[in-house]
């Protein structure tokens, strides 16, 4: 048995989220991946670096699956992309050690949020948000408040099951590029809907609807003042990182990334 690590991108608007769904008629990313792999004769459990919510996209999700014989990965990637078109794309494949886990070995994950500065365009509406984000300087100030380790109990979707809600934010900033406001947030991990709730509160502060003491109190897990998440349309899981040590043991006998 050999383990393959794949970097994939997908259009989240086509799915109910990444997590498997048992109900008939509900299409998830993982359910679709199982069908794609089975169509090329691969019957394996799928491991993922994280679970994106309904409507959230990915430009760099990491998944792992096992194969019973050694594939030519260039050929396998071509085969998988023919089966997964148009909503999922396999960016790269590599062989990794059999104990590699894309979630537990990850040291950070990053999300990018795109907000259109122009009037809503129906051809990009599934991939770009059109939020009123307020003053960009106040937005930058709000995003800086999230830096460091905090208990995000008031920045997670109700019903979230996790051992604890403490996460460490490593980067949190916004910038304007062409016709978009882009927010980048990187952390050691995220709770369900955490990024969308963080952005909702930050935009509210930038619009002058939420005071700095109120935002700080919610970040400090003292009280909840804002609970409306931003739209998932413009949100992308854009990166997953691994330590240099794990990367050195990740590849089996010098495998190249395909």
PDB file of C-alpha atoms in Angstrom:
ATOM      1  CA  UNK A   1       0.000   0.000   0.000  1.00  0.00           C
ATOM      2  CA  UNK A   2       1.330   3.444  -0.973  1.00  0.00           C
ATOM      3  CA  UNK A   3       0.034   6.867   0.034  1.00  0.00           C
ATOM      4  CA  UNK A   4      -0.456   9.705  -2.416  1.00  0.00           C
ATOM      5  CA  UNK A   5      -0.680  13.359  -1.404  1.00  0.00           C
ATOM      6  CA  UNK A   6      -2.655  15.568  -3.777  1.00  0.00           C
ATOM      7  CA  UNK A   7      -3.046  19.318  -3.922  1.00  0.00           C
ATOM      8  CA  UNK A   8      -6.462  20.135  -5.324  1.00  0.00           C
ATOM      9  CA  UNK A   9      -8.596  23.146  -6.176  1.00  0.00           C
ATOM     10  CA  UNK A  10     -12.375  23.203  -6.300  1.00  0.00           C
ATOM     11  CA  UNK A  11     -15.378  25.404  -6.916  1.00  0.00           C
ATOM     12  CA  UNK A  12     -17.087  25.408  -3.530  1.00  0.00           C
ATOM     13  CA  UNK A  13     -20.346  26.792  -4.936  1.00  0.00           C
ATOM     14  CA  UNK A  14     -21.009  23.363  -6.462  1.00  0.00           C
ATOM     15  CA  UNK A  15     -20.868  21.579  -3.114  1.00  0.00           C
ATOM     16  CA  UNK A  16     -22.482  21.497   0.328  1.00  0.00           C
ATOM     17  CA  UNK A  17     -19.012  21.665   1.890  1.00  0.00           C
ATOM     18  CA  UNK A  18     -16.072  19.284   2.116  1.00  0.00           C
ATOM     19  CA  UNK A  19     -17.388  16.915   4.807  1.00  0.00           C
ATOM     20  CA  UNK A  20     -19.094  13.670   3.731  1.00  0.00           C
ATOM     21  CA  UNK A  21     -22.897  13.786   3.599  1.00  0.00           C
ATOM     22  CA  UNK A  22     -25.191  10.792   4.134  1.00  0.00           C
ATOM     23  CA  UNK A  23     -28.387  12.403   2.878  1.00  0.00           C
ATOM     24  CA  UNK A  24     -29.420  11.649  -0.688  1.00  0.00           C
ATOM     25  CA  UNK A  25     -29.131  14.555  -3.089  1.00  0.00           C
ATOM     26  CA  UNK A  26     -26.575  16.495  -1.045  1.00  0.00           C
ATOM     27  CA  UNK A  27     -23.252  16.728  -2.863  1.00  0.00           C
ATOM     28  CA  UNK A  28     -20.043  17.279  -0.892  1.00  0.00           C
ATOM     29  CA  UNK A  29     -16.448  17.579  -2.063  1.00  0.00           C
ATOM     30  CA  UNK A  30     -15.380  14.391  -0.289  1.00  0.00           C
ATOM     31  CA  UNK A  31     -18.328  12.347  -1.617  1.00  0.00           C
ATOM     32  CA  UNK A  32     -17.440  13.515  -5.116  1.00  0.00           C
ATOM     33  CA  UNK A  33     -13.754  12.654  -4.610  1.00  0.00           C
ATOM     34  CA  UNK A  34     -14.695   9.131  -3.537  1.00  0.00           C
ATOM     35  CA  UNK A  35     -16.670   8.692  -6.762  1.00  0.00           C
ATOM     36  CA  UNK A  36     -13.824  10.079  -8.877  1.00  0.00           C
ATOM     37  CA  UNK A  37     -11.240   7.770  -7.292  1.00  0.00           C
ATOM     38  CA  UNK A  38     -13.524   4.741  -7.588  1.00  0.00           C
ATOM     39  CA  UNK A  39     -13.939   5.421 -11.305  1.00  0.00           C
ATOM     40  CA  UNK A  40     -10.200   4.868 -11.784  1.00  0.00           C
ATOM     41  CA  UNK A  41     -10.163   1.790  -9.559  1.00  0.00           C
ATOM     42  CA  UNK A  42      -8.928   3.398  -6.335  1.00  0.00           C
ATOM     43  CA  UNK A  43     -10.843   2.366  -3.216  1.00  0.00           C
ATOM     44  CA  UNK A  44      -9.369   4.329  -0.322  1.00  0.00           C
ATOM     45  CA  UNK A  45     -10.242   6.494   2.644  1.00  0.00           C
ATOM     46  CA  UNK A  46      -9.643  10.177   1.902  1.00  0.00           C
ATOM     47  CA  UNK A  47      -7.755  12.306   4.432  1.00  0.00           C
ATOM     48  CA  UNK A  48      -7.864  16.105   4.173  1.00  0.00           C
ATOM     49  CA  UNK A  49      -5.976  19.046   5.664  1.00  0.00           C
ATOM     50  CA  UNK A  50      -9.269  20.714   6.591  1.00  0.00           C
ATOM     51  CA  UNK A  51     -12.990  20.832   5.921  1.00  0.00           C
ATOM     52  CA  UNK A  52     -14.277  23.866   4.086  1.00  0.00           C
ATOM     53  CA  UNK A  53     -17.863  25.014   4.647  1.00  0.00           C
ATOM     54  CA  UNK A  54     -20.667  25.157   2.110  1.00  0.00           C
ATOM     55  CA  UNK A  55     -19.819  27.521  -0.726  1.00  0.00           C
ATOM     56  CA  UNK A  56     -16.177  27.979   0.308  1.00  0.00           C
ATOM     57  CA  UNK A  57     -13.594  27.349  -2.396  1.00  0.00           C
ATOM     58  CA  UNK A  58     -10.085  25.928  -2.323  1.00  0.00           C
ATOM     59  CA  UNK A  59      -7.061  26.769  -4.427  1.00  0.00           C
ATOM     60  CA  UNK A  60      -4.683  24.596  -2.383  1.00  0.00           C
ATOM     61  CA  UNK A  61      -6.520  21.915  -0.395  1.00  0.00           C
ATOM     62  CA  UNK A  62      -4.351  18.920   0.522  1.00  0.00           C
ATOM     63  CA  UNK A  63      -5.784  15.398   0.507  1.00  0.00           C
ATOM     64  CA  UNK A  64      -4.212  11.949   0.824  1.00  0.00           C
ATOM     65  CA  UNK A  65      -5.366   8.542  -0.351  1.00  0.00           C
ATOM     66  CA  UNK A  66      -3.845   5.067  -0.662  1.00  0.00           C
ATOM     67  CA  UNK A  67      -3.170   3.050  -3.800  1.00  0.00           C
ATOM     68  CA  UNK A  68      -2.444  -0.666  -4.051  1.00  0.00           C
ATOM     69  CA  UNK A  69       0.079  -0.415  -6.897  1.00  0.00           C
ATOM     70  CA  UNK A  70       2.577   2.165  -8.054  1.00  0.00           C
ATOM     71  CA  UNK A  71       0.921   4.527 -10.518  1.00  0.00           C
ATOM     72  CA  UNK A  72       2.674   6.804 -12.960  1.00  0.00           C
ATOM     73  CA  UNK A  73       1.536   9.971 -11.175  1.00  0.00           C
ATOM     74  CA  UNK A  74       1.548  12.123 -14.317  1.00  0.00           C
ATOM     75  CA  UNK A  75      -0.840   9.651 -15.950  1.00  0.00           C
ATOM     76  CA  UNK A  76      -2.976   9.362 -12.792  1.00  0.00           C
ATOM     77  CA  UNK A  77      -3.276  13.142 -12.508  1.00  0.00           C
ATOM     78  CA  UNK A  78      -4.439  13.400 -16.128  1.00  0.00           C
ATOM     79  CA  UNK A  79      -6.929  10.602 -15.572  1.00  0.00           C
ATOM     80  CA  UNK A  80      -8.325  12.145 -12.403  1.00  0.00           C
ATOM     81  CA  UNK A  81      -8.722  15.577 -13.980  1.00  0.00           C
ATOM     82  CA  UNK A  82     -10.738  14.084 -16.828  1.00  0.00           C
ATOM     83  CA  UNK A  83     -13.093  12.531 -14.265  1.00  0.00           C
ATOM     84  CA  UNK A  84     -13.291  15.590 -11.969  1.00  0.00           C
ATOM     85  CA  UNK A  85     -13.938  18.318 -14.556  1.00  0.00           C
ATOM     86  CA  UNK A  86     -15.292  21.009 -14.186  1.00  0.00           C
ATOM     87  CA  UNK A  87     -15.574  21.538 -10.421  1.00  0.00           C
ATOM     88  CA  UNK A  88     -12.422  19.872  -9.065  1.00  0.00           C
ATOM     89  CA  UNK A  89      -8.859  20.077 -10.358  1.00  0.00           C
ATOM     90  CA  UNK A  90      -5.850  18.026  -9.249  1.00  0.00           C
ATOM     91  CA  UNK A  91      -2.902  20.446  -9.188  1.00  0.00           C
ATOM     92  CA  UNK A  92      -0.160  18.047  -8.118  1.00  0.00           C
ATOM     93  CA  UNK A  93       0.426  14.496  -6.885  1.00  0.00           C
ATOM     94  CA  UNK A  94       3.318  13.004  -4.946  1.00  0.00           C
ATOM     95  CA  UNK A  95       4.071   9.827  -3.066  1.00  0.00           C
ATOM     96  CA  UNK A  96       4.486  10.308   0.688  1.00  0.00           C
ATOM     97  CA  UNK A  97       5.284   8.126   3.667  1.00  0.00           C
ATOM     98  CA  UNK A  98       2.493   5.724   4.613  1.00  0.00           C
ATOM     99  CA  UNK A  99       1.894   7.443   7.981  1.00  0.00           C
ATOM    100  CA  UNK A 100       1.581  10.938   6.505  1.00  0.00           C
ATOM    101  CA  UNK A 101      -1.621  12.767   7.479  1.00  0.00           C
ATOM    102  CA  UNK A 102      -2.413  16.088   5.730  1.00  0.00           C
ATOM    103  CA  UNK A 103      -4.339  17.395   8.741  1.00  0.00           C
ATOM    104  CA  UNK A 104      -2.278  16.294  11.729  1.00  0.00           C
ATOM    105  CA  UNK A 105       1.074  17.027  10.081  1.00  0.00           C
ATOM    106  CA  UNK A 106       0.056  20.541   9.011  1.00  0.00           C
ATOM    107  CA  UNK A 107       1.580  23.463  10.929  1.00  0.00           C
ATOM    108  CA  UNK A 108      -0.566  26.192   9.368  1.00  0.00           C
ATOM    109  CA  UNK A 109      -3.457  26.862   7.025  1.00  0.00           C
ATOM    110  CA  UNK A 110      -4.271  30.053   5.142  1.00  0.00           C
ATOM    111  CA  UNK A 111      -7.433  31.585   3.739  1.00  0.00           C
ATOM    112  CA  UNK A 112      -7.844  34.402   1.248  1.00  0.00           C
ATOM    113  CA  UNK A 113     -11.024  36.472   0.915  1.00  0.00           C
ATOM    114  CA  UNK A 114     -11.830  38.416  -2.259  1.00  0.00           C
ATOM    115  CA  UNK A 115     -14.191  41.388  -2.174  1.00  0.00           C
ATOM    116  CA  UNK A 116     -15.105  43.076  -5.460  1.00  0.00           C
ATOM    117  CA  UNK A 117     -14.773  46.864  -5.529  1.00  0.00           C
ATOM    118  CA  UNK A 118     -17.070  47.227  -8.546  1.00  0.00           C
ATOM    119  CA  UNK A 119     -20.773  46.489  -8.961  1.00  0.00           C
ATOM    120  CA  UNK A 120     -21.668  42.776  -8.641  1.00  0.00           C
ATOM    121  CA  UNK A 121     -20.944  40.757 -11.761  1.00  0.00           C
ATOM    122  CA  UNK A 122     -23.167  37.671 -12.263  1.00  0.00           C
ATOM    123  CA  UNK A 123     -20.288  35.838 -13.958  1.00  0.00           C
ATOM    124  CA  UNK A 124     -17.984  36.191 -10.951  1.00  0.00           C
ATOM    125  CA  UNK A 125     -20.566  36.338  -8.154  1.00  0.00           C
ATOM    126  CA  UNK A 126     -19.908  32.738  -7.076  1.00  0.00           C
ATOM    127  CA  UNK A 127     -16.201  33.452  -6.645  1.00  0.00           C
ATOM    128  CA  UNK A 128     -16.072  37.038  -5.362  1.00  0.00           C
ATOM    129  CA  UNK A 129     -17.929  38.621  -2.474  1.00  0.00           C
ATOM    130  CA  UNK A 130     -19.476  42.079  -2.688  1.00  0.00           C
ATOM    131  CA  UNK A 131     -19.416  43.093   0.976  1.00  0.00           C
ATOM    132  CA  UNK A 132     -19.486  46.649   2.294  1.00  0.00           C
ATOM    133  CA  UNK A 133     -16.210  46.432   4.186  1.00  0.00           C
ATOM    134  CA  UNK A 134     -15.965  50.051   5.365  1.00  0.00           C
ATOM    135  CA  UNK A 135     -12.758  52.015   5.887  1.00  0.00           C
ATOM    136  CA  UNK A 136      -9.668  50.001   4.952  1.00  0.00           C
ATOM    137  CA  UNK A 137      -7.521  51.615   7.675  1.00  0.00           C
ATOM    138  CA  UNK A 138     -10.030  50.619  10.355  1.00  0.00           C
ATOM    139  CA  UNK A 139     -10.202  47.175   8.744  1.00  0.00           C
ATOM    140  CA  UNK A 140      -6.425  46.800   9.020  1.00  0.00           C
ATOM    141  CA  UNK A 141      -6.642  47.861  12.665  1.00  0.00           C
ATOM    142  CA  UNK A 142      -9.325  45.253  13.353  1.00  0.00           C
ATOM    143  CA  UNK A 143      -7.395  42.484  11.642  1.00  0.00           C
ATOM    144  CA  UNK A 144      -4.285  43.259  13.714  1.00  0.00           C
ATOM    145  CA  UNK A 145      -6.267  42.701  16.915  1.00  0.00           C
ATOM    146  CA  UNK A 146      -6.653  39.029  15.988  1.00  0.00           C
ATOM    147  CA  UNK A 147      -2.919  38.396  15.865  1.00  0.00           C
ATOM    148  CA  UNK A 148      -1.586  35.910  18.425  1.00  0.00           C
ATOM    149  CA  UNK A 149      -3.301  33.155  20.418  1.00  0.00           C
ATOM    150  CA  UNK A 150      -6.915  33.649  21.476  1.00  0.00           C
ATOM    151  CA  UNK A 151      -9.926  31.652  22.573  1.00  0.00           C
ATOM    152  CA  UNK A 152     -12.228  31.938  19.546  1.00  0.00           C
ATOM    153  CA  UNK A 153     -15.293  30.582  21.323  1.00  0.00           C
ATOM    154  CA  UNK A 154     -17.306  33.572  19.996  1.00  0.00           C
ATOM    155  CA  UNK A 155     -15.952  33.160  16.486  1.00  0.00           C
ATOM    156  CA  UNK A 156     -17.193  29.698  15.662  1.00  0.00           C
ATOM    157  CA  UNK A 157     -20.433  28.334  14.309  1.00  0.00           C
ATOM    158  CA  UNK A 158     -22.842  27.006  16.915  1.00  0.00           C
ATOM    159  CA  UNK A 159     -22.757  23.240  17.170  1.00  0.00           C
ATOM    160  CA  UNK A 160     -19.027  23.067  16.446  1.00  0.00           C
ATOM    161  CA  UNK A 161     -17.446  20.074  18.136  1.00  0.00           C
ATOM    162  CA  UNK A 162     -13.795  20.616  19.030  1.00  0.00           C
ATOM    163  CA  UNK A 163     -11.609  19.868  22.046  1.00  0.00           C
ATOM    164  CA  UNK A 164     -10.793  23.549  22.515  1.00  0.00           C
ATOM    165  CA  UNK A 165     -11.329  26.823  20.702  1.00  0.00           C
ATOM    166  CA  UNK A 166      -7.858  28.317  21.150  1.00  0.00           C
ATOM    167  CA  UNK A 167      -6.118  29.101  17.866  1.00  0.00           C
ATOM    168  CA  UNK A 168      -3.031  31.136  16.947  1.00  0.00           C
ATOM    169  CA  UNK A 169      -3.292  33.722  14.167  1.00  0.00           C
ATOM    170  CA  UNK A 170       0.067  34.188  12.430  1.00  0.00           C
ATOM    171  CA  UNK A 171      -0.937  36.657   9.717  1.00  0.00           C
ATOM    172  CA  UNK A 172      -3.995  38.861   9.339  1.00  0.00           C
ATOM    173  CA  UNK A 173      -4.028  41.741   6.876  1.00  0.00           C
ATOM    174  CA  UNK A 174      -5.826  43.299   3.906  1.00  0.00           C
ATOM    175  CA  UNK A 175      -4.711  45.004   0.711  1.00  0.00           C
ATOM    176  CA  UNK A 176      -6.186  46.289  -2.544  1.00  0.00           C
ATOM    177  CA  UNK A 177      -5.159  44.632  -5.811  1.00  0.00           C
ATOM    178  CA  UNK A 178      -6.725  45.862  -9.035  1.00  0.00           C
ATOM    179  CA  UNK A 179     -10.509  45.682  -8.551  1.00  0.00           C
ATOM    180  CA  UNK A 180     -10.433  43.650  -5.349  1.00  0.00           C
ATOM    181  CA  UNK A 181      -9.948  44.016  -1.642  1.00  0.00           C
ATOM    182  CA  UNK A 182      -8.054  40.916  -0.537  1.00  0.00           C
ATOM    183  CA  UNK A 183      -7.856  39.703   3.069  1.00  0.00           C
ATOM    184  CA  UNK A 184      -5.267  37.093   4.011  1.00  0.00           C
ATOM    185  CA  UNK A 185      -5.431  35.149   7.276  1.00  0.00           C
ATOM    186  CA  UNK A 186      -3.001  32.394   8.295  1.00  0.00           C
ATOM    187  CA  UNK A 187      -3.254  30.359  11.506  1.00  0.00           C
ATOM    188  CA  UNK A 188      -2.260  27.040  13.032  1.00  0.00           C
ATOM    189  CA  UNK A 189      -5.876  25.969  12.577  1.00  0.00           C
ATOM    190  CA  UNK A 190      -9.426  27.243  12.267  1.00  0.00           C
ATOM    191  CA  UNK A 191     -12.782  26.466  13.824  1.00  0.00           C
ATOM    192  CA  UNK A 192     -15.900  26.017  11.737  1.00  0.00           C
ATOM    193  CA  UNK A 193     -16.842  29.351  10.071  1.00  0.00           C
ATOM    194  CA  UNK A 194     -14.130  31.123  12.116  1.00  0.00           C
ATOM    195  CA  UNK A 195     -12.694  33.098   9.208  1.00  0.00           C
ATOM    196  CA  UNK A 196     -16.113  34.276   8.008  1.00  0.00           C
ATOM    197  CA  UNK A 197     -17.077  35.352  11.528  1.00  0.00           C
ATOM    198  CA  UNK A 198     -13.751  37.135  12.044  1.00  0.00           C
ATOM    199  CA  UNK A 199     -14.263  39.008   8.792  1.00  0.00           C
ATOM    200  CA  UNK A 200     -17.877  39.822   9.631  1.00  0.00           C
ATOM    201  CA  UNK A 201     -16.812  41.444  12.902  1.00  0.00           C
ATOM    202  CA  UNK A 202     -13.846  43.211  11.272  1.00  0.00           C
ATOM    203  CA  UNK A 203     -16.013  44.667   8.507  1.00  0.00           C
ATOM    204  CA  UNK A 204     -18.570  45.763  11.104  1.00  0.00           C
ATOM    205  CA  UNK A 205     -15.840  47.623  13.000  1.00  0.00           C
ATOM    206  CA  UNK A 206     -14.529  49.143   9.749  1.00  0.00           C
ATOM    207  CA  UNK A 207     -18.064  50.423   8.992  1.00  0.00           C
ATOM    208  CA  UNK A 208     -18.280  52.018  12.440  1.00  0.00           C
ATOM    209  CA  UNK A 209     -21.021  49.671  13.667  1.00  0.00           C
ATOM    210  CA  UNK A 210     -18.864  47.899  16.257  1.00  0.00           C
ATOM    211  CA  UNK A 211     -16.621  49.701  18.738  1.00  0.00           C
ATOM    212  CA  UNK A 212     -13.023  48.723  19.384  1.00  0.00           C
ATOM    213  CA  UNK A 213     -13.753  47.742  23.034  1.00  0.00           C
ATOM    214  CA  UNK A 214     -16.607  45.525  21.826  1.00  0.00           C
ATOM    215  CA  UNK A 215     -14.443  43.823  19.186  1.00  0.00           C
ATOM    216  CA  UNK A 216     -11.615  43.363  21.683  1.00  0.00           C
ATOM    217  CA  UNK A 217     -14.007  41.919  24.281  1.00  0.00           C
ATOM    218  CA  UNK A 218     -15.240  39.353  21.750  1.00  0.00           C
ATOM    219  CA  UNK A 219     -11.670  38.447  20.787  1.00  0.00           C
ATOM    220  CA  UNK A 220     -10.863  38.065  24.496  1.00  0.00           C
ATOM    221  CA  UNK A 221     -13.849  35.662  24.810  1.00  0.00           C
ATOM    222  CA  UNK A 222     -15.615  37.969  27.273  1.00  0.00           C
ATOM    223  CA  UNK A 223     -18.823  38.628  25.372  1.00  0.00           C
ATOM    224  CA  UNK A 224     -20.336  38.223  21.910  1.00  0.00           C
ATOM    225  CA  UNK A 225     -21.262  41.437  20.071  1.00  0.00           C
ATOM    226  CA  UNK A 226     -21.302  40.269  16.464  1.00  0.00           C
ATOM    227  CA  UNK A 227     -22.407  36.927  15.042  1.00  0.00           C
ATOM    228  CA  UNK A 228     -23.049  37.458  11.327  1.00  0.00           C
ATOM    229  CA  UNK A 229     -20.527  35.782   9.001  1.00  0.00           C
ATOM    230  CA  UNK A 230     -19.604  37.200   5.613  1.00  0.00           C
ATOM    231  CA  UNK A 231     -20.672  35.432   2.431  1.00  0.00           C
ATOM    232  CA  UNK A 232     -18.692  32.276   1.589  1.00  0.00           C
ATOM    233  CA  UNK A 233     -18.519  33.249  -2.091  1.00  0.00           C
ATOM    234  CA  UNK A 234     -15.157  34.985  -1.969  1.00  0.00           C
ATOM    235  CA  UNK A 235     -13.422  32.687   0.529  1.00  0.00           C
ATOM    236  CA  UNK A 236     -10.614  30.325  -0.524  1.00  0.00           C
ATOM    237  CA  UNK A 237      -8.478  27.837   1.367  1.00  0.00           C
ATOM    238  CA  UNK A 238      -5.269  29.017  -0.305  1.00  0.00           C
ATOM    239  CA  UNK A 239      -2.459  27.233   1.505  1.00  0.00           C
ATOM    240  CA  UNK A 240      -1.447  24.476   3.906  1.00  0.00           C
ATOM    241  CA  UNK A 241       2.047  24.381   5.409  1.00  0.00           C
ATOM    242  CA  UNK A 242       4.217  21.635   6.822  1.00  0.00           C
ATOM    243  CA  UNK A 243       7.419  21.813   8.854  1.00  0.00           C
ATOM    244  CA  UNK A 244      10.763  21.367   7.105  1.00  0.00           C
ATOM    245  CA  UNK A 245      11.243  18.124   9.033  1.00  0.00           C
ATOM    246  CA  UNK A 246       7.929  16.675   7.898  1.00  0.00           C
ATOM    247  CA  UNK A 247       8.636  17.707   4.315  1.00  0.00           C
ATOM    248  CA  UNK A 248      12.000  15.925   4.418  1.00  0.00           C
ATOM    249  CA  UNK A 249      10.289  12.690   5.488  1.00  0.00           C
ATOM    250  CA  UNK A 250       7.197  13.302   3.357  1.00  0.00           C
ATOM    251  CA  UNK A 251       8.675  12.270   0.030  1.00  0.00           C
ATOM    252  CA  UNK A 252       9.515   8.620  -0.484  1.00  0.00           C
ATOM    253  CA  UNK A 253      12.935   8.056  -2.102  1.00  0.00           C
ATOM    254  CA  UNK A 254      13.181  11.462  -3.728  1.00  0.00           C
ATOM    255  CA  UNK A 255       9.819  11.489  -5.503  1.00  0.00           C
ATOM    256  CA  UNK A 256       9.119  14.558  -7.598  1.00  0.00           C
ATOM    257  CA  UNK A 257       5.907  16.544  -7.372  1.00  0.00           C
ATOM    258  CA  UNK A 258       3.699  16.080 -10.423  1.00  0.00           C
TER     259      UNK A 258
END
